[in-house]
PDB file of C-alpha atoms in Angstrom:
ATOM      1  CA  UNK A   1     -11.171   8.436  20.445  1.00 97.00           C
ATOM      2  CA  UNK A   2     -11.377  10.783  17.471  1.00 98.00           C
ATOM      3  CA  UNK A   3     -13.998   9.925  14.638  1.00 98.00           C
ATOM      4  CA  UNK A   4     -13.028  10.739  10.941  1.00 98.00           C
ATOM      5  CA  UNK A   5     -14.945   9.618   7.736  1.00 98.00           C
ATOM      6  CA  UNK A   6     -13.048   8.484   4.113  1.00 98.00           C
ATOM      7  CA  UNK A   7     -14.829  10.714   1.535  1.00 98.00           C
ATOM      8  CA  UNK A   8     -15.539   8.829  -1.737  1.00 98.00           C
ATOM      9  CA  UNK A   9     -12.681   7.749  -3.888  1.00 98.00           C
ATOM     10  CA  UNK A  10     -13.156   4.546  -5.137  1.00 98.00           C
ATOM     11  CA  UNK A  11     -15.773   3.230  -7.577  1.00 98.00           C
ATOM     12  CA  UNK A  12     -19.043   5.122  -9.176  1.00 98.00           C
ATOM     13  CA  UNK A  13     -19.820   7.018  -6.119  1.00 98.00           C
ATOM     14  CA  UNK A  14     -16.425   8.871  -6.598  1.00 98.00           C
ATOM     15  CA  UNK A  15     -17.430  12.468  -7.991  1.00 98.00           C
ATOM     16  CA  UNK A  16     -16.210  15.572  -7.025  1.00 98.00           C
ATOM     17  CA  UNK A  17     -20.146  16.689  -6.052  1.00 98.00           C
ATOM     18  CA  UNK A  18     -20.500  13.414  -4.290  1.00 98.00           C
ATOM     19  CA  UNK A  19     -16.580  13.798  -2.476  1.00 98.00           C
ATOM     20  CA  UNK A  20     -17.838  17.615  -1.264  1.00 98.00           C
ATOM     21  CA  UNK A  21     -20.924  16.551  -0.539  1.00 98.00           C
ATOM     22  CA  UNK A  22     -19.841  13.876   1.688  1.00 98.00           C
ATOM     23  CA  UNK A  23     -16.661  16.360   3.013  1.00 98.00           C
ATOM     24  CA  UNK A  24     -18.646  19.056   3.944  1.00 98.00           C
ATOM     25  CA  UNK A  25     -21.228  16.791   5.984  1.00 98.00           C
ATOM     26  CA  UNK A  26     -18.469  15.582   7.955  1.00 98.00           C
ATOM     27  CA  UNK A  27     -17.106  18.725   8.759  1.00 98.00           C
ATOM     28  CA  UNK A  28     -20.881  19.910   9.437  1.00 97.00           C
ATOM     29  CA  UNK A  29     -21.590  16.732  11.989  1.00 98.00           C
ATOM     30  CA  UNK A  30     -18.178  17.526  13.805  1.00 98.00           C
ATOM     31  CA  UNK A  31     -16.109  14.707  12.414  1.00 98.00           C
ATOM     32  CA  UNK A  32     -12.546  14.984  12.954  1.00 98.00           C
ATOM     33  CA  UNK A  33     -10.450  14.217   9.470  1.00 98.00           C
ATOM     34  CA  UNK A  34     -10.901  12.768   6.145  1.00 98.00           C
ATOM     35  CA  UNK A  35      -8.735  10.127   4.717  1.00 98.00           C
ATOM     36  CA  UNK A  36      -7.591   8.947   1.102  1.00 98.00           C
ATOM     37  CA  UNK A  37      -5.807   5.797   0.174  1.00 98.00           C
ATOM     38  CA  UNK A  38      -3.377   4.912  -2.850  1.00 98.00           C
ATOM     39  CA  UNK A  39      -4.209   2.972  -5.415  1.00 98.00           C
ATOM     40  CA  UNK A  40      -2.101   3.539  -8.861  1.00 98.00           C
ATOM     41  CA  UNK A  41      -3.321   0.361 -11.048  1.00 97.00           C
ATOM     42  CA  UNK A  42      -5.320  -2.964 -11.247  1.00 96.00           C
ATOM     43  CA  UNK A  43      -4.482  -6.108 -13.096  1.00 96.00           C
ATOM     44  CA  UNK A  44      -5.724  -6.133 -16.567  1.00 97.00           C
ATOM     45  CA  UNK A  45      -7.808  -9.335 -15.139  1.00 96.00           C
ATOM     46  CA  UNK A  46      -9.427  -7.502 -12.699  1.00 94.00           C
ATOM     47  CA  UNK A  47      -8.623  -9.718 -10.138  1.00 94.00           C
ATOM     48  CA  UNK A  48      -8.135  -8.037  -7.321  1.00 96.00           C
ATOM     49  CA  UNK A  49     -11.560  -6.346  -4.557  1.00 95.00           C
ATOM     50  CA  UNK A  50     -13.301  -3.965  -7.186  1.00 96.00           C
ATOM     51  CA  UNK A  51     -12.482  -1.323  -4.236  1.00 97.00           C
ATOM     52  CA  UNK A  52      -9.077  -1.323  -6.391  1.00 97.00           C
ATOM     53  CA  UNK A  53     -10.804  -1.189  -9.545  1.00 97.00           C
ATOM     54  CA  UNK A  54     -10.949   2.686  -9.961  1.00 98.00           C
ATOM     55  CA  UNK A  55      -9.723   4.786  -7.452  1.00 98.00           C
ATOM     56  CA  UNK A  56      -8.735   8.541  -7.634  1.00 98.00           C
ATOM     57  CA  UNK A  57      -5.353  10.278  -6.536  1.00 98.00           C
ATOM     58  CA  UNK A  58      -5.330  11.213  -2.857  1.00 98.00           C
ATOM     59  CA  UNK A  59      -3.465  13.867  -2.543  1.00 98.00           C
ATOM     60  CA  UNK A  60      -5.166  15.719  -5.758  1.00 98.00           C
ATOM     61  CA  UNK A  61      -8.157  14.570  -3.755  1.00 98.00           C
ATOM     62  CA  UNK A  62      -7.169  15.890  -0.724  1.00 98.00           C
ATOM     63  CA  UNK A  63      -6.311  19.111  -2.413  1.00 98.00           C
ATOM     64  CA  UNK A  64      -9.479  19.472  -3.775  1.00 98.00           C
ATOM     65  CA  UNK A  65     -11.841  19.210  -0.396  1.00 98.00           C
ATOM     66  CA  UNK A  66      -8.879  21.704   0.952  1.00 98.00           C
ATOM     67  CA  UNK A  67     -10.618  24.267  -0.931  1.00 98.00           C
ATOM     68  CA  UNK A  68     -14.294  22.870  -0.130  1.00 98.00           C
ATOM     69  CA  UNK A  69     -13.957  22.819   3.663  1.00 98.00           C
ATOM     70  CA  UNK A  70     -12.553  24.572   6.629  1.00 98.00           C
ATOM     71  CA  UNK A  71     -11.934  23.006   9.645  1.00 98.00           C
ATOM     72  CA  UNK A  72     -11.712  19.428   9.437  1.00 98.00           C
ATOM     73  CA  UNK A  73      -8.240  17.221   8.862  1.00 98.00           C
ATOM     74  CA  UNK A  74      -7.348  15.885   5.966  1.00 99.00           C
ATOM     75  CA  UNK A  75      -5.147  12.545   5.854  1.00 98.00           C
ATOM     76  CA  UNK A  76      -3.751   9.671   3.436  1.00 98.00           C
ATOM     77  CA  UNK A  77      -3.662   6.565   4.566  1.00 98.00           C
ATOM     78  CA  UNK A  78      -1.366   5.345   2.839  1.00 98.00           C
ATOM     79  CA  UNK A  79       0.915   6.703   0.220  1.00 98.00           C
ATOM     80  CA  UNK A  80       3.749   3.654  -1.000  1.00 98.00           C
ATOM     81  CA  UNK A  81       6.767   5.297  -0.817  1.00 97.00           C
ATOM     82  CA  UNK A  82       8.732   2.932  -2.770  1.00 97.00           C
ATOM     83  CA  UNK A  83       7.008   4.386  -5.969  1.00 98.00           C
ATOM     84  CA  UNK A  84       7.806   8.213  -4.504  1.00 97.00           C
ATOM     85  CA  UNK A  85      10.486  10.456  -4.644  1.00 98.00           C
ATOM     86  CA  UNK A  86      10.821  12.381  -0.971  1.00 98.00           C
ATOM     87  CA  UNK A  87      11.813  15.443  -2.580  1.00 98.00           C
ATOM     88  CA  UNK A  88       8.801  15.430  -4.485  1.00 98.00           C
ATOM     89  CA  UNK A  89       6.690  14.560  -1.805  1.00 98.00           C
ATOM     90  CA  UNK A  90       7.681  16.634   0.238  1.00 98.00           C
ATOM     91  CA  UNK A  91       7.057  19.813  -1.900  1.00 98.00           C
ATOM     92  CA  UNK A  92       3.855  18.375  -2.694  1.00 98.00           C
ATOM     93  CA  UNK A  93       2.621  17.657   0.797  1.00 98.00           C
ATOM     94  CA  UNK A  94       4.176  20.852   1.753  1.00 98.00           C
ATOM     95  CA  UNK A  95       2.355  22.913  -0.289  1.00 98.00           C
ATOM     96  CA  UNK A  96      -1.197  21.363   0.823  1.00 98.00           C
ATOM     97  CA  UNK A  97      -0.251  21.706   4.229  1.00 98.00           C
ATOM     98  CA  UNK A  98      -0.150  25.746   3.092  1.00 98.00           C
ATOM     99  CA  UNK A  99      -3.022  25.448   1.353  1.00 98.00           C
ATOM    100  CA  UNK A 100      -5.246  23.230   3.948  1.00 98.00           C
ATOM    101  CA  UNK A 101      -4.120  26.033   6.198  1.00 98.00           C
ATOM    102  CA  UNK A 102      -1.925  23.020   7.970  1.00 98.00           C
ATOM    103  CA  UNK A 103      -4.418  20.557   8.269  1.00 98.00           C
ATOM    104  CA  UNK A 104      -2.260  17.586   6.733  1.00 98.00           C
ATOM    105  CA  UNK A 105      -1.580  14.218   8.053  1.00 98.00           C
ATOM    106  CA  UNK A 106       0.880  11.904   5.847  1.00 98.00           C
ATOM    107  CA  UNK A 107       0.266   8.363   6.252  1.00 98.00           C
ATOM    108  CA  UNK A 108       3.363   5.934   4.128  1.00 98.00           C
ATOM    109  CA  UNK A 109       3.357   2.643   3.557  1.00 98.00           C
ATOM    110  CA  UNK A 110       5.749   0.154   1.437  1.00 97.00           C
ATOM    111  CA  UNK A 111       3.183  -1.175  -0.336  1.00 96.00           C
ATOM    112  CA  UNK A 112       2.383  -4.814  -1.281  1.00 95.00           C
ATOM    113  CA  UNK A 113       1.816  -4.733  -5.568  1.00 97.00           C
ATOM    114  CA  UNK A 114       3.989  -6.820  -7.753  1.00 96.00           C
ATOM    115  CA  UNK A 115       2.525  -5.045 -10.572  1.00 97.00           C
ATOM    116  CA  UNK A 116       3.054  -1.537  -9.088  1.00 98.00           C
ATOM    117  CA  UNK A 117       6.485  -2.180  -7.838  1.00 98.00           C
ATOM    118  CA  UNK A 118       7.385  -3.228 -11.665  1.00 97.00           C
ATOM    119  CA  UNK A 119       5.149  -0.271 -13.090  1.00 98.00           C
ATOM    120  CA  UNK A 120       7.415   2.497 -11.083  1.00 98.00           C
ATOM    121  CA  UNK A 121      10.553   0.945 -11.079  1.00 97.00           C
ATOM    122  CA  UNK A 122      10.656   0.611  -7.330  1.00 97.00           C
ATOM    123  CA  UNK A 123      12.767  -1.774  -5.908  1.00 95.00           C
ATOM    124  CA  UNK A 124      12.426  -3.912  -3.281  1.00 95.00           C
ATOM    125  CA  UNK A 125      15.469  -4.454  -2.207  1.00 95.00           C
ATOM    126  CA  UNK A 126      16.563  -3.369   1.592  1.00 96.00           C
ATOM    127  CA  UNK A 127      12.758  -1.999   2.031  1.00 95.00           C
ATOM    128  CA  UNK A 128      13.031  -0.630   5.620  1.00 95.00           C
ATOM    129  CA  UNK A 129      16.663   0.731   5.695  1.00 97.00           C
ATOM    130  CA  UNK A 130      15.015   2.761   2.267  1.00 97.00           C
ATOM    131  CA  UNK A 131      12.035   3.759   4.030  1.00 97.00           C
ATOM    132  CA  UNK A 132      13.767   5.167   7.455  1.00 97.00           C
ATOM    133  CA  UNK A 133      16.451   7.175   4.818  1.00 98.00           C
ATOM    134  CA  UNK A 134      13.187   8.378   3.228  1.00 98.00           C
ATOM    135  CA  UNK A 135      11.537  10.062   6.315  1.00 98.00           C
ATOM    136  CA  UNK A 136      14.622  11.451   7.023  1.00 98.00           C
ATOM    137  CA  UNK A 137      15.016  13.102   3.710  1.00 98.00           C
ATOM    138  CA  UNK A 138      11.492  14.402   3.846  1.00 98.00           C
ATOM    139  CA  UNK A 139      11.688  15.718   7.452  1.00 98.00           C
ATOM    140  CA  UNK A 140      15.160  17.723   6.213  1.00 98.00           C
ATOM    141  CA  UNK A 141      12.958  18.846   3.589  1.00 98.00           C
ATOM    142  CA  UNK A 142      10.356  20.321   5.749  1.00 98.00           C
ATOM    143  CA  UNK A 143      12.399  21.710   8.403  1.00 98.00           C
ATOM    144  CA  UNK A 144      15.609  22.295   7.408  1.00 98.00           C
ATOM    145  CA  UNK A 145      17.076  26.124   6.267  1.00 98.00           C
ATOM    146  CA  UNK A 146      19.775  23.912   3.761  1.00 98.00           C
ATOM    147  CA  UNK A 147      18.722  20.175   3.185  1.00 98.00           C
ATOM    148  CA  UNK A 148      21.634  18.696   2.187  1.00 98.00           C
ATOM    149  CA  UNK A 149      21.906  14.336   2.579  1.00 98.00           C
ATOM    150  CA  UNK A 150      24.396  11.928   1.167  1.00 97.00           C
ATOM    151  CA  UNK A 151      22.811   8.236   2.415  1.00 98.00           C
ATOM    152  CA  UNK A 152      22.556   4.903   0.862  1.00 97.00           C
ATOM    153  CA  UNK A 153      19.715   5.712  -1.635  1.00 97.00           C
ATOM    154  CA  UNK A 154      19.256   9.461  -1.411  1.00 98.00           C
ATOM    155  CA  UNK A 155      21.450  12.084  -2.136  1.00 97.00           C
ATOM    156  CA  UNK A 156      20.731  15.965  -2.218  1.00 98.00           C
ATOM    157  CA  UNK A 157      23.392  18.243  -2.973  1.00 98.00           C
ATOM    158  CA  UNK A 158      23.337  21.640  -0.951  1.00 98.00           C
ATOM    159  CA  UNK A 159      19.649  23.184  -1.723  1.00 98.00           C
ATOM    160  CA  UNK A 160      17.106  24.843  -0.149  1.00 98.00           C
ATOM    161  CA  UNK A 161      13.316  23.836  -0.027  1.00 98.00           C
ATOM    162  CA  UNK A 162      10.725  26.823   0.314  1.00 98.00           C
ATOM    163  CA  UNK A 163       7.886  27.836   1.649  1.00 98.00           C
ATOM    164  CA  UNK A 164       8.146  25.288   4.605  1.00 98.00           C
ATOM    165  CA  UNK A 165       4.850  23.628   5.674  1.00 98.00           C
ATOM    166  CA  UNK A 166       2.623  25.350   8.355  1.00 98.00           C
ATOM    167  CA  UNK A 167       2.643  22.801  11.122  1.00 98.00           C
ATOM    168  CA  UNK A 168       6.208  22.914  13.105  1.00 97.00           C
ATOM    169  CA  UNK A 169       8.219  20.995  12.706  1.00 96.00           C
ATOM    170  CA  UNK A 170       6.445  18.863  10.197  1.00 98.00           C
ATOM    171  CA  UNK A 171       2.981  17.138   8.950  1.00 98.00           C
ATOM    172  CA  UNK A 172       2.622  14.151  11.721  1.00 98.00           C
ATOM    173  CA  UNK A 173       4.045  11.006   9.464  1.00 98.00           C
ATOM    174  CA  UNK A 174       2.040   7.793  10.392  1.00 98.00           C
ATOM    175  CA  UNK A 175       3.344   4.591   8.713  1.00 98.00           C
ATOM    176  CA  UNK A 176       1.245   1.351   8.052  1.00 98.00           C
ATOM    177  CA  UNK A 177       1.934  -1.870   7.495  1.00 96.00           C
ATOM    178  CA  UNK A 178       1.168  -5.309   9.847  1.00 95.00           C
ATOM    179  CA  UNK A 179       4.104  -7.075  10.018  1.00 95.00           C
ATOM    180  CA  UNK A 180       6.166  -7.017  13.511  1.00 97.00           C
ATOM    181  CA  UNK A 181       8.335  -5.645  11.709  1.00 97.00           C
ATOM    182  CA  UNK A 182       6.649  -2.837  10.192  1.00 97.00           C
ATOM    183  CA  UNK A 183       5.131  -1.910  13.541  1.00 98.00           C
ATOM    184  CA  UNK A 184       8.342  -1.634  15.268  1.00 98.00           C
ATOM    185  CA  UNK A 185       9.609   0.849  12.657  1.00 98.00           C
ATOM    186  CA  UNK A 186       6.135   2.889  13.349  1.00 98.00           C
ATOM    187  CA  UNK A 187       7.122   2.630  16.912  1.00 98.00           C
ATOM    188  CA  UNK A 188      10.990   3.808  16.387  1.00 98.00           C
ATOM    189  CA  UNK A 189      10.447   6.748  13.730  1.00 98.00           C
ATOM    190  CA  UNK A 190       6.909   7.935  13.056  1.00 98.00           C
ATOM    191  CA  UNK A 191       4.104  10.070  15.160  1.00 98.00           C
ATOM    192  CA  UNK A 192       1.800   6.620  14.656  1.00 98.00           C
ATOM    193  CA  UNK A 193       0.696   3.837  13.324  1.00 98.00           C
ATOM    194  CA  UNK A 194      -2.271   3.552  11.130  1.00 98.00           C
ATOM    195  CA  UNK A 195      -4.188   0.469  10.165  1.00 98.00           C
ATOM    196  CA  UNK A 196      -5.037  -1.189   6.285  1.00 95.00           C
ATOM    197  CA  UNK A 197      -8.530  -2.277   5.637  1.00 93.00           C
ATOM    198  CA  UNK A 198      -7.586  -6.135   5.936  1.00 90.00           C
ATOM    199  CA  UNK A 199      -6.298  -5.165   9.647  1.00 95.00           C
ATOM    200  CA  UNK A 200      -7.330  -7.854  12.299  1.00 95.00           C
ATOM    201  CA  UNK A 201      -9.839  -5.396  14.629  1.00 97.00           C
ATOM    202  CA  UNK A 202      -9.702  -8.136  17.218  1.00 96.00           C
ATOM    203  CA  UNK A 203      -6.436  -8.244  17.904  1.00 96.00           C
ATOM    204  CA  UNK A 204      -5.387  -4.337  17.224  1.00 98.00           C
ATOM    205  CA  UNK A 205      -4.652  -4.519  20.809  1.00 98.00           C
ATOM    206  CA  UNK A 206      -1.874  -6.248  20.333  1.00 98.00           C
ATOM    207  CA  UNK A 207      -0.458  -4.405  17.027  1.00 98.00           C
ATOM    208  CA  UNK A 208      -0.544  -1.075  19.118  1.00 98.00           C
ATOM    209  CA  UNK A 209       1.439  -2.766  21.353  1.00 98.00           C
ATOM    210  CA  UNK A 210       4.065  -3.513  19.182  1.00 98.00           C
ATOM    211  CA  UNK A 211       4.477  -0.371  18.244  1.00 98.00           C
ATOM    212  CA  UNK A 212       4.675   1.110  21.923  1.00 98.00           C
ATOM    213  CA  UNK A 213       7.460  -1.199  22.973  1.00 98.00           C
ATOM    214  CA  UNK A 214       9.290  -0.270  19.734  1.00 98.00           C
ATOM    215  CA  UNK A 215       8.805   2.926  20.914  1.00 98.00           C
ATOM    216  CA  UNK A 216       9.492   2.902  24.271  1.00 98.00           C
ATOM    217  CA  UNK A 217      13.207   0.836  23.201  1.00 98.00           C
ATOM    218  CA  UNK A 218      13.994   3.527  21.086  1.00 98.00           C
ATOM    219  CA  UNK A 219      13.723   6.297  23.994  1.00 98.00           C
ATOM    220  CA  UNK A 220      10.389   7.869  23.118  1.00 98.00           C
ATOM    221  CA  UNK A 221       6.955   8.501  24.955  1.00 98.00           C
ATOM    222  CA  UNK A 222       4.514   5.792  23.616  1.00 98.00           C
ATOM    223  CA  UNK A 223       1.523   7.620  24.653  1.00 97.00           C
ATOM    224  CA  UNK A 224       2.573  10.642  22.618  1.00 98.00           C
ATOM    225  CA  UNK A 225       2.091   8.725  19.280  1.00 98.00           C
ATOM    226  CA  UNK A 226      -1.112   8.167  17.494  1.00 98.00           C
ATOM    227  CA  UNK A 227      -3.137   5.022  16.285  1.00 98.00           C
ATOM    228  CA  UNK A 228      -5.244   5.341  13.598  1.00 98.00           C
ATOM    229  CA  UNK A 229      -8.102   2.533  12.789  1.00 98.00           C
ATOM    230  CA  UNK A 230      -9.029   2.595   8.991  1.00 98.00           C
ATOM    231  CA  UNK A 231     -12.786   0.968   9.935  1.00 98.00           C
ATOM    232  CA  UNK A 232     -13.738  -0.370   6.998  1.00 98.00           C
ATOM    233  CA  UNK A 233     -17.479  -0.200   7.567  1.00 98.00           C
ATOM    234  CA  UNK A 234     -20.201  -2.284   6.180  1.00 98.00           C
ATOM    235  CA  UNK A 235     -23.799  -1.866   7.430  1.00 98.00           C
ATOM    236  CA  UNK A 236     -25.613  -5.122   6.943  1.00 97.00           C
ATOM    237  CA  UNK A 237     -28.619  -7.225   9.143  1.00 95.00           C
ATOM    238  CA  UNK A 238     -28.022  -8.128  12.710  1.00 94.00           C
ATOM    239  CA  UNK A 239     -24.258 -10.260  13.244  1.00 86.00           C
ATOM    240  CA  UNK A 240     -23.915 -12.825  15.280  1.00 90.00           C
ATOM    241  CA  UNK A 241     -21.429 -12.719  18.682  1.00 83.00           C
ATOM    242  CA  UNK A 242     -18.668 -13.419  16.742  1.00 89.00           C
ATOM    243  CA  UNK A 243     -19.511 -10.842  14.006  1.00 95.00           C
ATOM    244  CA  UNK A 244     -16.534  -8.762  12.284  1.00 95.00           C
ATOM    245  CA  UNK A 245     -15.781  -5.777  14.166  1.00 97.00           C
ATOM    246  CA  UNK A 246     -17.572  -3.208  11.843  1.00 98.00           C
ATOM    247  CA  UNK A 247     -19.922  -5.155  10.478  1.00 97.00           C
ATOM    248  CA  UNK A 248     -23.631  -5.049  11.361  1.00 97.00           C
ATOM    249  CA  UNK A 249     -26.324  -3.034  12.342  1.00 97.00           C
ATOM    250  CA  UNK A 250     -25.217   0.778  12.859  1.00 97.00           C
ATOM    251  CA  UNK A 251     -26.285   0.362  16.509  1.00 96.00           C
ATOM    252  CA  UNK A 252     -23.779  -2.710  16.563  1.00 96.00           C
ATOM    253  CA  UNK A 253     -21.013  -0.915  14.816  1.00 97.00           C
ATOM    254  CA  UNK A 254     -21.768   1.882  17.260  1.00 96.00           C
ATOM    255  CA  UNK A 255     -20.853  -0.234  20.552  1.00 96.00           C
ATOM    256  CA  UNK A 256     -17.622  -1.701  18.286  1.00 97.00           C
ATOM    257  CA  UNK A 257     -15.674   1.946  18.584  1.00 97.00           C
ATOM    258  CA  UNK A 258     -16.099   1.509  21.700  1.00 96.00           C
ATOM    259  CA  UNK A 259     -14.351  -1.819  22.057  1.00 97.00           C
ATOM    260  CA  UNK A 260     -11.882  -0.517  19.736  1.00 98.00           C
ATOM    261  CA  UNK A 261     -11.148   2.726  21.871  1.00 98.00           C
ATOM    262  CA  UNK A 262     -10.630   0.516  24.875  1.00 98.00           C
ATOM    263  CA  UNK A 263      -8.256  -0.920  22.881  1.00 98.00           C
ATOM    264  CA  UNK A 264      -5.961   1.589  22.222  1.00 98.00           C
ATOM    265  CA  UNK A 265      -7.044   3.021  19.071  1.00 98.00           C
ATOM    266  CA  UNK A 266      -7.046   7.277  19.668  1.00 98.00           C
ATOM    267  CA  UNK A 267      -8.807   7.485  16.113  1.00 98.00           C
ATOM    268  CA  UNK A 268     -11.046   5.940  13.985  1.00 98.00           C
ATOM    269  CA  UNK A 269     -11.973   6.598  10.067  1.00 98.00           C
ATOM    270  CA  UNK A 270     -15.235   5.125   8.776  1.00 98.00           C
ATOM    271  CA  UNK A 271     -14.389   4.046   5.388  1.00 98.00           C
ATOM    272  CA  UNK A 272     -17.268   2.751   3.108  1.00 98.00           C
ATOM    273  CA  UNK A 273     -15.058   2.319   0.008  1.00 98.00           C
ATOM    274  CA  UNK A 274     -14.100  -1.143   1.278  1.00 98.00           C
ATOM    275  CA  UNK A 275     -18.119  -1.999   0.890  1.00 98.00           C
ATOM    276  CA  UNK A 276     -18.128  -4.220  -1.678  1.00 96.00           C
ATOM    277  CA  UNK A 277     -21.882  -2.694  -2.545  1.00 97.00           C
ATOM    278  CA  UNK A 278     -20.576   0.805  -2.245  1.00 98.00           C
ATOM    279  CA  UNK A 279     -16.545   1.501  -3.375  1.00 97.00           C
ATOM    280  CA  UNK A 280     -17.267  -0.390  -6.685  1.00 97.00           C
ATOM    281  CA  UNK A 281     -17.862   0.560 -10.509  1.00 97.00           C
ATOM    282  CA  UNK A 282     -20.692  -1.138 -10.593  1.00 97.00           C
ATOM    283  CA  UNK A 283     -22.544   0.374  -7.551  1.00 98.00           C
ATOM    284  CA  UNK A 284     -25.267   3.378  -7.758  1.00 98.00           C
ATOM    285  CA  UNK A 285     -23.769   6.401  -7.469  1.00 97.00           C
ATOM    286  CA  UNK A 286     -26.802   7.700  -5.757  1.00 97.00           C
ATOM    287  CA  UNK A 287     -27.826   4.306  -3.810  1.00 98.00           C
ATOM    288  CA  UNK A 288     -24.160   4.722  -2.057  1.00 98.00           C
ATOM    289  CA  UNK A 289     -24.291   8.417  -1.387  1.00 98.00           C
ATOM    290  CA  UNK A 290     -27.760   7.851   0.359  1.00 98.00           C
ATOM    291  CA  UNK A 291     -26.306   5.221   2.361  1.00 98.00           C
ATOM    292  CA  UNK A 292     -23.362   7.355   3.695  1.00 98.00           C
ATOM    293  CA  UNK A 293     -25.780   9.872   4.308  1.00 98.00           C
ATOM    294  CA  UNK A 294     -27.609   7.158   6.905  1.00 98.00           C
ATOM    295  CA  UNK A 295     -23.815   6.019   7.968  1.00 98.00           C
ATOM    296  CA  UNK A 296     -22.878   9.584   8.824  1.00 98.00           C
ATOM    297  CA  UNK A 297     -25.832  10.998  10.669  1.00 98.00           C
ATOM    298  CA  UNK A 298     -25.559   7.728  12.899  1.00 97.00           C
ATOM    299  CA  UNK A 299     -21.720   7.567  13.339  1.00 97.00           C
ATOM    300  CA  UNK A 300     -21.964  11.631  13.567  1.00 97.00           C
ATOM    301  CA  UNK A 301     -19.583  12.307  16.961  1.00 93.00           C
ATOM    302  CA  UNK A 302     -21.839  15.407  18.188  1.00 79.00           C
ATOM    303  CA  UNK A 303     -24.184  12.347  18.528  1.00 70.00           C
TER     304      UNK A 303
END
C-alpha cells in the first residue's frame, strides 16, 4: 500500500510556507502523493465541521506545490463535478498535468451541498447519467485529435483541444462517493475509487468490493483499478479495542494501515485537516505545523 500525506488547506495552518513546507517533507521522507479536497462555501451560520470553514482551491493549490516539488504525485480528492464544466476542466487539469511534469491524479465526486448546488446553478437532476456523459467529454478532451460530442447534457461542436496532457491516454480519474450506487459507477467507468473523510474504515472491505464486482460486470480487470483511503488522522491518548481506525497513538495508527492494506486499500493519504484541533481557523498555525511534523516523521514510508 502506497502512503501519501494532504498538505495544509483548510483552516490557519493553510499558508503557502506552511503547504511547501509540509510538501517538500513528504517528498523528502518518500511519501507517495499529495491530495486536496473541494470546498467552495460554508453556511453563513457556520454550521457545518470548521474543516469547511476556510479552505483553499485545490487545483490552484496543487499548481502551486507543482512548482515547489519534484517527484511526488499530486491528487484531488474530490472535485464536484456538478458545479464544473468538463471542457474547462479538462484544459485546466491538462495543463497541470504539463506543468507537474504528469504527475496528476483527478479525483470527482457529485457532491452533497444544498447550498453549493444552488450557488453554481448545478442541477441535480439525472446525477449519474450527467456524471458518466461528463468523463466521457473530458476523456475526448484529453485524448482525442477532434473532440466533437452531441449527448444529453453536453454538446461540443467540431474543435480541437491542445497541448494534450502528458500521461497517455489520460490523468487516472478516481470517483468518490459511498452509496452502492456510486461505487458501482467507480467500478464501471473510472481507474478507482477513493474514499471521503466520513468513510466507514471498518467496513472499506466491503465498499472495495462493490466496486470490483461493478467492475468485473462491466468486462474490466478489478485488480487493475485503484483504492484510495482519505485517512483522516487524529493523534490522540491510547484508544480502546474498539477505537476509530485512525485514531490514537501514532504507534496505533501505525498497525491500522496495516489492517486497512489487508483490506484492499492500495493507497492511503494521511489527512490532518479533518483534526478538529488542526484544519480549523481557530487552531495555531504553528502548534499544527509542529504536529504534522511529529505525524510525518512517524507515518514517513522509508520508515
Amino acid at each position: 500500500m502506497e502512503v501519501g500525506f494532504a498538505p495544509p488547506v483548510s483552516g490557519s495552518w493553510a499558508t503557502p510556507e506552511n503547504m511547501v513546507h509540509v510538501a517538500r517533507r513528504a517528498e523528502q521522507f518518500g511519501y507517495h502523493s499529495l491530495w486536496t479536497f473541494q470546498r467552495l462555501l460554508v453556511p453563513a451560520d457556520l454550521g457545518w465541521s470548521e474543516t469547511y470553514h476556510s479552505v483553499q482551491d485545490p487545483l490552484t493549490t496543487l499548481a502551486f506545490l507543482a512548482a515547489h516539488t519534484a517527484r511526488i504525485r499530486l491528487g484531488v480528492a474530490v472535485l464536484n463535478l456538478p458545479f464544473l464544466s468538463p471542457v474547462v476542466l479538462a484544459k485546466q487539469t491538462g495543463t497541470l498535468d504539463i506543468l507537474s511534469g504528469g504527475r496528476l491524479d483527478v479525483g470527482l465526486g457529485l457532491g452533497w451541498s444544498d447550498e453549493e448546488y444552488q450557488a453554481t446553478g448545478a442541477s441535480r437532476h439525472r446525477r449519474g447519467p450527467r456524471a458518466a456523459e461528463f468523463l466521457a467529454v473530458l476523456r475526448a478532451c484529453w485524448q482525442d485529435d477532434v473532440v466533437a460530442h452531441r449527448g444529453e447534457f453536453y454538446q461540443i461542436p467540431p474543435t480541437r483541444m491542445e497541448p494534450k496532457p502528458v500521461q497517455r491516454p489520460h490523468p487516472p480519474i478516481l470517483l468518490g462517493g459511498h452509496a452502492p450506487a456510486a461505487l458501482r459507477r467507480a467500478g464501471r467507468l473510472a481507474d478507482g475509487w477513493v474514499s471521503g473523510s466520513q468513510a466507514d474504515l471498518k467496513g472499506i472491505g466491503e465498499a472495495i468490493a462493490i466496486v470490483k464486482a461493478a467492475a468485473a460486470g462491466a468486462g474490466r480487470d478489478p485488480g487493475s483499478l485503484r483504492f484510495v483511503c482519505r485517512g483522516a488522522v487524529r493523534v490522540r491518548g491510547p484508544g480502546p479495542a474498539n477505537r476509530e481506525p485512525l485514531t490514537g497513538t501514532l504507534e496505533q495508527i501505525r498497525s491500522d494501515l496495516g489492517r486497512l492494506a489487508a483490506a484492499g486499500v492500495t493507497e492511503l493519504f494521511v489527512d490532518l485537516n479533518f483534526d478538529p484541533e488542526i484544519g480549523s481557523p481557530r487552531a495555531d498555525r504553528q502548534a499544527s505545523l509542529r504536529r504534522a511534523d511529529e505525524v510525518l516523521d512517524a507515518l514517513a514510508p522509508t520508515r
